[in-house]
PDB file of C-alpha atoms and ligand atoms in Angstrom:
ATOM      1  CA  MET A   1     134.445 -25.362 202.422  1.00 63.00           C
ATOM      2  CA  SER A   2     134.425 -25.621 198.688  1.00 85.00           C
ATOM      3  CA  ARG A   3     136.111 -28.642 197.249  1.00 96.00           C
ATOM      4  CA  ARG A   4     137.240 -29.196 193.670  1.00 97.00           C
ATOM      5  CA  VAL A   5     137.574 -32.557 191.940  1.00 98.00           C
ATOM      6  CA  PHE A   6     139.986 -33.385 189.120  1.00 98.00           C
ATOM      7  CA  ALA A   7     140.290 -36.467 186.931  1.00 98.00           C
ATOM      8  CA  ILE A   8     143.798 -37.159 185.636  1.00 98.00           C
ATOM      9  CA  ARG A   9     144.079 -39.383 182.576  1.00 98.00           C
ATOM     10  CA  HIS A  10     147.351 -41.286 182.586  1.00 98.00           C
ATOM     11  CA  GLY A  11     146.715 -44.303 180.352  1.00 98.00           C
ATOM     12  CA  ARG A  12     144.536 -45.785 177.662  1.00 98.00           C
ATOM     13  CA  ARG A  13     143.955 -48.892 175.595  1.00 97.00           C
ATOM     14  CA  ASP A  14     142.077 -49.840 172.472  1.00 95.00           C
ATOM     15  CA  ALA A  15     139.174 -52.214 172.983  1.00 94.00           C
ATOM     16  CA  VAL A  16     135.785 -53.160 171.571  1.00 91.00           C
ATOM     17  CA  ARG A  17     132.404 -53.025 173.300  1.00 89.00           C
ATOM     18  CA  SER A  18     132.020 -56.774 173.754  1.00 87.00           C
ATOM     19  CA  GLU A  19     135.136 -56.898 175.988  1.00 90.00           C
ATOM     20  CA  HIS A  20     133.622 -54.630 178.591  1.00 92.00           C
ATOM     21  CA  PHE A  21     130.333 -56.194 179.641  1.00 92.00           C
ATOM     22  CA  TYR A  22     129.618 -59.213 181.807  1.00 93.00           C
ATOM     23  CA  GLY A  23     128.120 -62.332 180.330  1.00 85.00           C
ATOM     24  CA  PRO A  24     127.674 -63.580 176.780  1.00 77.00           C
ATOM     25  CA  SER A  25     127.051 -60.934 174.161  1.00 71.00           C
ATOM     26  CA  PRO A  26     125.188 -61.712 170.970  1.00 67.00           C
ATOM     27  CA  PRO A  27     127.647 -62.163 168.060  1.00 66.00           C
ATOM     28  CA  ASP A  28     128.153 -58.774 166.472  1.00 68.00           C
ATOM     29  CA  PRO A  29     130.154 -58.466 163.240  1.00 65.00           C
ATOM     30  CA  HIS A  30     130.145 -54.717 163.722  1.00 68.00           C
ATOM     31  CA  ASP A  31     131.392 -54.743 167.312  1.00 78.00           C
ATOM     32  CA  ALA A  32     132.088 -51.074 167.977  1.00 87.00           C
ATOM     33  CA  THR A  33     135.409 -49.753 169.181  1.00 92.00           C
ATOM     34  CA  MET A  34     135.205 -48.699 172.819  1.00 93.00           C
ATOM     35  CA  PRO A  35     138.581 -47.536 174.135  1.00 96.00           C
ATOM     36  CA  MET A  36     139.307 -47.396 177.828  1.00 98.00           C
ATOM     37  CA  ASP A  37     141.071 -44.630 179.759  1.00 98.00           C
ATOM     38  CA  TYR A  38     142.908 -44.951 183.088  1.00 98.00           C
ATOM     39  CA  PHE A  39     142.633 -42.257 185.747  1.00 98.00           C
ATOM     40  CA  VAL A  40     143.703 -41.044 189.128  1.00 98.00           C
ATOM     41  CA  TRP A  41     141.653 -38.325 190.828  1.00 98.00           C
ATOM     42  CA  ALA A  42     142.485 -35.409 193.085  1.00 98.00           C
ATOM     43  CA  ILE A  43     140.382 -33.426 195.551  1.00 98.00           C
ATOM     44  CA  THR A  44     141.487 -29.952 196.622  1.00 97.00           C
ATOM     45  CA  GLY A  45     140.069 -27.270 198.869  1.00 95.00           C
ATOM     46  CA  GLY A  46     140.500 -28.709 202.362  1.00 89.00           C
ATOM     47  CA  ASP A  47     143.435 -28.768 204.744  1.00 91.00           C
ATOM     48  CA  GLY A  48     145.468 -30.589 202.121  1.00 94.00           C
ATOM     49  CA  PRO A  49     144.876 -32.335 198.822  1.00 98.00           C
ATOM     50  CA  ILE A  50     143.455 -35.849 198.768  1.00 98.00           C
ATOM     51  CA  VAL A  51     144.541 -38.165 195.966  1.00 98.00           C
ATOM     52  CA  VAL A  52     142.244 -40.988 194.931  1.00 99.00           C
ATOM     53  CA  ASP A  53     144.054 -44.061 193.576  1.00 98.00           C
ATOM     54  CA  ALA A  54     147.619 -44.559 192.480  1.00 98.00           C
ATOM     55  CA  GLY A  55     147.475 -45.599 188.805  1.00 98.00           C
ATOM     56  CA  PHE A  56     149.896 -48.017 187.179  1.00 98.00           C
ATOM     57  CA  ARG A  57     153.603 -47.683 186.533  1.00 96.00           C
ATOM     58  CA  PRO A  58     155.049 -47.735 182.995  1.00 97.00           C
ATOM     59  CA  GLU A  59     156.583 -51.216 183.334  1.00 97.00           C
ATOM     60  CA  THR A  60     153.207 -52.610 184.426  1.00 97.00           C
ATOM     61  CA  ALA A  61     151.512 -50.850 181.524  1.00 97.00           C
ATOM     62  CA  ARG A  62     154.003 -52.251 179.009  1.00 96.00           C
ATOM     63  CA  ARG A  63     153.701 -55.812 180.297  1.00 97.00           C
ATOM     64  CA  ARG A  64     149.902 -55.623 180.195  1.00 97.00           C
ATOM     65  CA  GLY A  65     149.684 -53.897 176.805  1.00 96.00           C
ATOM     66  CA  ARG A  66     148.393 -50.575 178.119  1.00 97.00           C
ATOM     67  CA  GLU A  67     149.467 -47.266 176.648  1.00 98.00           C
ATOM     68  CA  VAL A  68     150.999 -44.672 178.965  1.00 98.00           C
ATOM     69  CA  VAL A  69     149.512 -41.228 178.270  1.00 98.00           C
ATOM     70  CA  ALA A  70     151.232 -39.326 181.079  1.00 98.00           C
ATOM     71  CA  ASP A  71     153.046 -39.714 184.365  1.00 98.00           C
ATOM     72  CA  PRO A  72     150.178 -39.122 186.835  1.00 98.00           C
ATOM     73  CA  ILE A  73     152.581 -37.799 189.466  1.00 98.00           C
ATOM     74  CA  GLY A  74     153.794 -35.204 186.942  1.00 98.00           C
ATOM     75  CA  VAL A  75     150.228 -34.150 186.117  1.00 98.00           C
ATOM     76  CA  LEU A  76     149.442 -33.820 189.832  1.00 98.00           C
ATOM     77  CA  ALA A  77     152.464 -31.504 190.087  1.00 98.00           C
ATOM     78  CA  ARG A  78     151.119 -29.395 187.218  1.00 98.00           C
ATOM     79  CA  LEU A  79     147.892 -29.072 189.229  1.00 98.00           C
ATOM     80  CA  GLY A  80     149.936 -27.779 192.171  1.00 97.00           C
ATOM     81  CA  ILE A  81     149.864 -31.065 194.107  1.00 98.00           C
ATOM     82  CA  ALA A  82     153.284 -32.333 195.222  1.00 98.00           C
ATOM     83  CA  ALA A  83     152.901 -36.088 195.718  1.00 98.00           C
ATOM     84  CA  ALA A  84     155.753 -36.109 198.230  1.00 98.00           C
ATOM     85  CA  GLU A  85     153.719 -33.806 200.505  1.00 98.00           C
ATOM     86  CA  VAL A  86     150.300 -35.466 200.145  1.00 98.00           C
ATOM     87  CA  ARG A  87     148.987 -36.772 203.490  1.00 98.00           C
ATOM     88  CA  ASP A  88     145.935 -38.747 202.352  1.00 98.00           C
ATOM     89  CA  VAL A  89     145.564 -41.198 199.471  1.00 98.00           C
ATOM     90  CA  VAL A  90     142.355 -43.164 199.044  1.00 99.00           C
ATOM     91  CA  LEU A  91     142.701 -46.567 197.411  1.00 98.00           C
ATOM     92  CA  THR A  92     139.298 -47.420 195.962  1.00 98.00           C
ATOM     93  CA  HIS A  93     140.512 -51.010 195.501  1.00 98.00           C
ATOM     94  CA  LEU A  94     143.797 -52.802 194.872  1.00 98.00           C
ATOM     95  CA  HIS A  95     143.604 -53.828 191.216  1.00 98.00           C
ATOM     96  CA  TYR A  96     146.859 -53.221 189.317  1.00 98.00           C
ATOM     97  CA  ASP A  97     145.686 -50.013 187.636  1.00 98.00           C
ATOM     98  CA  HIS A  98     144.839 -48.332 190.962  1.00 98.00           C
ATOM     99  CA  SER A  99     147.825 -49.169 193.187  1.00 98.00           C
ATOM    100  CA  GLY A 100     151.036 -48.622 191.205  1.00 98.00           C
ATOM    101  CA  TYR A 101     152.500 -45.427 192.629  1.00 98.00           C
ATOM    102  CA  LEU A 102     152.306 -46.046 196.396  1.00 98.00           C
ATOM    103  CA  SER A 103     155.972 -45.147 196.810  1.00 98.00           C
ATOM    104  CA  ALA A 104     155.431 -41.724 195.209  1.00 98.00           C
ATOM    105  CA  PHE A 105     153.544 -40.680 198.376  1.00 98.00           C
ATOM    106  CA  PRO A 106     156.128 -41.085 201.162  1.00 98.00           C
ATOM    107  CA  ARG A 107     154.166 -39.023 203.727  1.00 98.00           C
ATOM    108  CA  ALA A 108     150.700 -40.354 202.984  1.00 98.00           C
ATOM    109  CA  ARG A 109     148.441 -42.719 204.812  1.00 98.00           C
ATOM    110  CA  PHE A 110     146.412 -44.952 202.525  1.00 99.00           C
ATOM    111  CA  TRP A 111     142.666 -45.274 203.125  1.00 99.00           C
ATOM    112  CA  VAL A 112     141.452 -48.765 202.229  1.00 98.00           C
ATOM    113  CA  GLN A 113     138.489 -50.908 203.200  1.00 98.00           C
ATOM    114  CA  ASP A 114     139.097 -53.788 205.637  1.00 98.00           C
ATOM    115  CA  ASP A 115     137.489 -56.218 203.186  1.00 98.00           C
ATOM    116  CA  GLU A 116     139.808 -55.229 200.346  1.00 98.00           C
ATOM    117  CA  LEU A 117     143.194 -55.750 201.988  1.00 98.00           C
ATOM    118  CA  ALA A 118     141.928 -58.809 203.872  1.00 98.00           C
ATOM    119  CA  PHE A 119     140.888 -60.447 200.604  1.00 98.00           C
ATOM    120  CA  TRP A 120     144.233 -59.838 198.899  1.00 98.00           C
ATOM    121  CA  THR A 121     146.126 -61.437 201.777  1.00 98.00           C
ATOM    122  CA  GLY A 122     143.738 -64.388 201.911  1.00 98.00           C
ATOM    123  CA  ARG A 123     142.978 -67.779 200.478  1.00 98.00           C
ATOM    124  CA  HIS A 124     141.794 -66.898 196.972  1.00 98.00           C
ATOM    125  CA  ALA A 125     144.015 -63.911 196.168  1.00 98.00           C
ATOM    126  CA  GLY A 126     146.329 -65.781 193.826  1.00 97.00           C
ATOM    127  CA  ARG A 127     143.754 -67.877 192.005  1.00 97.00           C
ATOM    128  CA  GLY A 128     143.936 -67.589 188.204  1.00 96.00           C
ATOM    129  CA  ALA A 129     141.724 -64.838 186.886  1.00 94.00           C
ATOM    130  CA  ILE A 130     141.456 -63.281 190.359  1.00 96.00           C
ATOM    131  CA  GLY A 131     145.195 -63.014 190.895  1.00 97.00           C
ATOM    132  CA  GLN A 132     145.738 -61.488 187.466  1.00 97.00           C
ATOM    133  CA  THR A 133     143.855 -58.353 188.478  1.00 97.00           C
ATOM    134  CA  VAL A 134     146.522 -57.248 190.951  1.00 98.00           C
ATOM    135  CA  GLU A 135     150.279 -56.691 190.980  1.00 98.00           C
ATOM    136  CA  PRO A 136     151.575 -58.770 193.912  1.00 98.00           C
ATOM    137  CA  PRO A 137     154.395 -56.271 194.683  1.00 98.00           C
ATOM    138  CA  ASP A 138     151.763 -53.555 195.240  1.00 98.00           C
ATOM    139  CA  ILE A 139     149.900 -55.749 197.731  1.00 98.00           C
ATOM    140  CA  VAL A 140     153.147 -56.598 199.520  1.00 98.00           C
ATOM    141  CA  GLU A 141     154.033 -52.904 199.664  1.00 98.00           C
ATOM    142  CA  LEU A 142     150.690 -52.042 201.251  1.00 98.00           C
ATOM    143  CA  VAL A 143     151.079 -54.832 203.820  1.00 98.00           C
ATOM    144  CA  ARG A 144     154.506 -53.416 204.664  1.00 98.00           C
ATOM    145  CA  LEU A 145     153.060 -49.891 204.969  1.00 98.00           C
ATOM    146  CA  ASN A 146     150.478 -51.234 207.412  1.00 98.00           C
ATOM    147  CA  PHE A 147     153.313 -52.255 209.733  1.00 98.00           C
ATOM    148  CA  GLU A 148     154.535 -48.645 209.521  1.00 98.00           C
ATOM    149  CA  GLY A 149     151.128 -47.422 210.638  1.00 98.00           C
ATOM    150  CA  ARG A 150     150.390 -45.907 207.236  1.00 98.00           C
ATOM    151  CA  VAL A 151     147.242 -47.814 206.303  1.00 98.00           C
ATOM    152  CA  ARG A 152     143.988 -46.254 207.502  1.00 98.00           C
ATOM    153  CA  PHE A 153     141.335 -48.954 207.473  1.00 98.00           C
ATOM    154  CA  VAL A 154     137.688 -48.191 206.760  1.00 98.00           C
ATOM    155  CA  ASP A 155     134.747 -50.506 207.429  1.00 98.00           C
ATOM    156  CA  GLY A 156     131.793 -49.394 205.324  1.00 98.00           C
ATOM    157  CA  ASP A 157     131.038 -45.670 205.373  1.00 98.00           C
ATOM    158  CA  GLU A 158     133.171 -42.923 206.875  1.00 98.00           C
ATOM    159  CA  GLU A 159     133.625 -39.171 206.527  1.00 98.00           C
ATOM    160  CA  MET A 160     137.400 -38.957 206.069  1.00 98.00           C
ATOM    161  CA  ALA A 161     137.507 -35.147 205.973  1.00 97.00           C
ATOM    162  CA  PRO A 162     134.900 -32.381 205.990  1.00 96.00           C
ATOM    163  CA  GLY A 163     132.833 -32.859 202.831  1.00 96.00           C
ATOM    164  CA  VAL A 164     134.633 -36.029 201.721  1.00 98.00           C
ATOM    165  CA  SER A 165     133.164 -39.449 202.543  1.00 98.00           C
ATOM    166  CA  LEU A 166     134.055 -43.031 201.689  1.00 98.00           C
ATOM    167  CA  HIS A 167     131.473 -45.728 200.979  1.00 98.00           C
ATOM    168  CA  ARG A 168     132.100 -49.454 200.506  1.00 98.00           C
ATOM    169  CA  VAL A 169     130.098 -50.862 197.606  1.00 98.00           C
ATOM    170  CA  GLY A 170     131.993 -54.018 196.557  1.00 96.00           C
ATOM    171  CA  GLY A 171     130.838 -55.769 193.383  1.00 97.00           C
ATOM    172  CA  HIS A 172     133.842 -55.372 191.082  1.00 97.00           C
ATOM    173  CA  ALA A 173     136.367 -55.930 193.892  1.00 98.00           C
ATOM    174  CA  PRO A 174     135.769 -57.304 197.393  1.00 97.00           C
ATOM    175  CA  GLY A 175     136.128 -54.006 199.253  1.00 98.00           C
ATOM    176  CA  LEU A 176     135.690 -51.486 196.451  1.00 98.00           C
ATOM    177  CA  GLN A 177     134.872 -48.047 197.842  1.00 98.00           C
ATOM    178  CA  VAL A 178     133.614 -44.862 196.197  1.00 98.00           C
ATOM    179  CA  VAL A 179     134.266 -41.269 197.257  1.00 98.00           C
ATOM    180  CA  ARG A 180     131.623 -38.569 197.607  1.00 98.00           C
ATOM    181  CA  VAL A 181     132.806 -34.967 197.577  1.00 98.00           C
ATOM    182  CA  GLN A 182     130.709 -31.916 198.443  1.00 97.00           C
ATOM    183  CA  THR A 183     131.731 -29.311 195.860  1.00 96.00           C
ATOM    184  CA  GLY A 184     130.467 -25.778 195.389  1.00 93.00           C
ATOM    185  CA  GLY A 185     128.061 -27.155 192.781  1.00 93.00           C
ATOM    186  CA  GLY A 186     126.811 -30.006 194.963  1.00 95.00           C
ATOM    187  CA  PRO A 187     127.918 -33.598 195.447  1.00 97.00           C
ATOM    188  CA  VAL A 188     130.268 -35.404 193.067  1.00 98.00           C
ATOM    189  CA  VAL A 189     130.762 -39.167 193.347  1.00 98.00           C
ATOM    190  CA  ILE A 190     134.103 -40.572 192.237  1.00 98.00           C
ATOM    191  CA  ALA A 191     132.712 -44.001 191.398  1.00 98.00           C
ATOM    192  CA  SER A 192     136.038 -45.503 190.316  1.00 98.00           C
ATOM    193  CA  ASP A 193     135.330 -49.058 189.153  1.00 98.00           C
ATOM    194  CA  ALA A 194     131.853 -49.276 190.654  1.00 98.00           C
ATOM    195  CA  VAL A 195     130.987 -47.742 187.271  1.00 98.00           C
ATOM    196  CA  HIS A 196     133.639 -48.212 184.560  1.00 98.00           C
ATOM    197  CA  PHE A 197     131.660 -46.447 181.827  1.00 97.00           C
ATOM    198  CA  TYR A 198     128.547 -44.259 181.795  1.00 97.00           C
ATOM    199  CA  ALA A 199     127.118 -47.092 179.654  1.00 95.00           C
ATOM    200  CA  ASN A 200     127.217 -49.498 182.617  1.00 96.00           C
ATOM    201  CA  LEU A 201     124.654 -47.283 184.346  1.00 97.00           C
ATOM    202  CA  GLU A 202     122.676 -46.267 181.275  1.00 95.00           C
ATOM    203  CA  GLU A 203     122.244 -49.870 180.112  1.00 93.00           C
ATOM    204  CA  ASP A 204     122.243 -51.384 183.633  1.00 96.00           C
ATOM    205  CA  ARG A 205     124.962 -53.789 182.471  1.00 95.00           C
ATOM    206  CA  PRO A 206     127.831 -54.822 184.771  1.00 95.00           C
ATOM    207  CA  PHE A 207     131.462 -54.670 183.717  1.00 95.00           C
ATOM    208  CA  ALA A 208     133.165 -57.923 182.673  1.00 93.00           C
ATOM    209  CA  ILE A 209     135.357 -58.383 185.779  1.00 94.00           C
ATOM    210  CA  VAL A 210     133.102 -59.364 188.665  1.00 94.00           C
ATOM    211  CA  HIS A 211     133.645 -60.237 192.320  1.00 96.00           C
ATOM    212  CA  SER A 212     129.918 -60.318 193.205  1.00 97.00           C
ATOM    213  CA  LEU A 213     127.289 -59.739 190.559  1.00 97.00           C
ATOM    214  CA  PRO A 214     124.461 -58.793 192.958  1.00 98.00           C
ATOM    215  CA  ASP A 215     126.798 -56.383 194.733  1.00 98.00           C
ATOM    216  CA  MET A 216     127.726 -54.827 191.390  1.00 98.00           C
ATOM    217  CA  TYR A 217     124.071 -54.073 190.649  1.00 98.00           C
ATOM    218  CA  ALA A 218     123.621 -52.801 194.209  1.00 98.00           C
ATOM    219  CA  ALA A 219     126.676 -50.578 193.675  1.00 98.00           C
ATOM    220  CA  PHE A 220     124.989 -48.947 190.667  1.00 98.00           C
ATOM    221  CA  ASP A 221     122.028 -48.102 192.910  1.00 98.00           C
ATOM    222  CA  ARG A 222     124.215 -46.882 195.764  1.00 98.00           C
ATOM    223  CA  VAL A 223     126.340 -44.653 193.549  1.00 98.00           C
ATOM    224  CA  ARG A 224     123.213 -43.122 192.043  1.00 98.00           C
ATOM    225  CA  ALA A 225     121.745 -42.522 195.497  1.00 98.00           C
ATOM    226  CA  LEU A 226     124.985 -40.896 196.686  1.00 98.00           C
ATOM    227  CA  ALA A 227     124.827 -38.628 193.626  1.00 98.00           C
ATOM    228  CA  GLY A 228     121.298 -37.545 194.521  1.00 96.00           C
ATOM    229  CA  GLY A 229     119.887 -39.334 191.489  1.00 95.00           C
ATOM    230  CA  ASP A 230     121.819 -37.161 189.029  1.00 96.00           C
ATOM    231  CA  ASP A 231     124.072 -39.303 186.811  1.00 96.00           C
ATOM    232  CA  ALA A 232     125.974 -36.184 185.687  1.00 96.00           C
ATOM    233  CA  ARG A 233     127.468 -36.077 189.203  1.00 98.00           C
ATOM    234  CA  ILE A 234     128.995 -39.550 188.816  1.00 98.00           C
ATOM    235  CA  VAL A 235     132.590 -39.914 187.623  1.00 98.00           C
ATOM    236  CA  PRO A 236     133.133 -43.348 186.070  1.00 98.00           C
ATOM    237  CA  GLY A 237     136.476 -45.071 186.482  1.00 98.00           C
ATOM    238  CA  HIS A 238     137.539 -45.696 182.900  1.00 98.00           C
ATOM    239  CA  ASP A 239     135.355 -43.742 180.481  1.00 98.00           C
ATOM    240  CA  PRO A 240     137.005 -41.510 177.827  1.00 98.00           C
ATOM    241  CA  LEU A 241     133.773 -39.460 177.904  1.00 98.00           C
ATOM    242  CA  VAL A 242     134.868 -37.940 181.243  1.00 98.00           C
ATOM    243  CA  LEU A 243     137.285 -35.677 179.379  1.00 98.00           C
ATOM    244  CA  GLU A 244     134.630 -34.825 176.800  1.00 97.00           C
ATOM    245  CA  ARG A 245     131.953 -33.958 179.340  1.00 97.00           C
ATOM    246  CA  HIS A 246     134.171 -31.934 181.688  1.00 97.00           C
ATOM    247  CA  PRO A 247     136.601 -29.129 180.772  1.00 97.00           C
ATOM    248  CA  PRO A 248     140.353 -29.137 181.349  1.00 98.00           C
ATOM    249  CA  PRO A 249     141.362 -27.030 184.362  1.00 97.00           C
ATOM    250  CA  ARG A 250     143.746 -25.153 182.035  1.00 96.00           C
ATOM    251  CA  PRO A 251     144.176 -25.273 178.251  1.00 97.00           C
ATOM    252  CA  ASP A 252     147.648 -26.822 178.536  1.00 97.00           C
ATOM    253  CA  LEU A 253     146.132 -29.804 180.401  1.00 98.00           C
ATOM    254  CA  ALA A 254     143.618 -30.686 177.684  1.00 98.00           C
ATOM    255  CA  GLY A 255     143.608 -34.441 177.138  1.00 98.00           C
ATOM    256  CA  LEU A 256     145.348 -35.021 180.468  1.00 98.00           C
ATOM    257  CA  ALA A 257     142.989 -33.670 183.086  1.00 98.00           C
ATOM    258  CA  ALA A 258     139.439 -32.476 183.611  1.00 98.00           C
ATOM    259  CA  GLU A 259     137.802 -30.558 186.409  1.00 98.00           C
ATOM    260  CA  ILE A 260     134.535 -32.227 187.335  1.00 97.00           C
ATOM    261  CA  ALA A 261     132.287 -29.213 186.967  1.00 86.00           C
ATOM    262  CA  VAL A 262     128.682 -29.716 188.054  1.00 88.00           C
ATOM    263  CA  GLY A 263     125.794 -27.691 189.417  1.00 79.00           C
TER     264      GLY A 263
HETATM  265 ZN1   ZN B 301     140.315 -50.052 187.077  1.00 69.45          ZN
END
């Protein structure tokens, strides 16, 4: 079965390099601009499409100073994926920019790691800098969906469908998981926020928002191992270079979507 992987760019923000990396940076009067993109991903080619992550909604973007590039549900539709019919949505983690459109998938079950949802219903969820990384209504919505039997919990590693596997890595979020997809050209790893930018891997430098620093380094190693040691097979979670390194699936989707073409 040949799977295809698409990255859908729905938001962006301006930023500089020093914002993105953990720990003190040396003062740099020429701090380079380093914008950030926001994505959801889609996997096709099996019994039905799988959507990976649920983006943020426009009101969340506005409040947090993010720029909306596109409605991700609309871009999915242009790729032939009707959100209302999707049966499986993977939530790599529950930060605000990955959990906004749960209600756009009324027939889906949501695949999430035990550790992730447990953390966000637990003791430290609301604490200061931790609590700011999520939208409480999204967490509440997922808790409610669990009572409807629509949360599919994962503990560690699991093959969720032929050629599509989930792997808990943690580091940036307590139960962050990545998705490995066997495509016609070989494996592709949707790293989501295990790797925000290619530069995190290339420079071996963690992103600024950290749940566990050792786990974040271990996640770099795990993602690379899952990709067979080929960094070109890794899809970072927020890097504008994704759309430069991979072609749009159609010319009219340039700037909005890329097909992760490898092999
Ligand atoms: Zn993110």
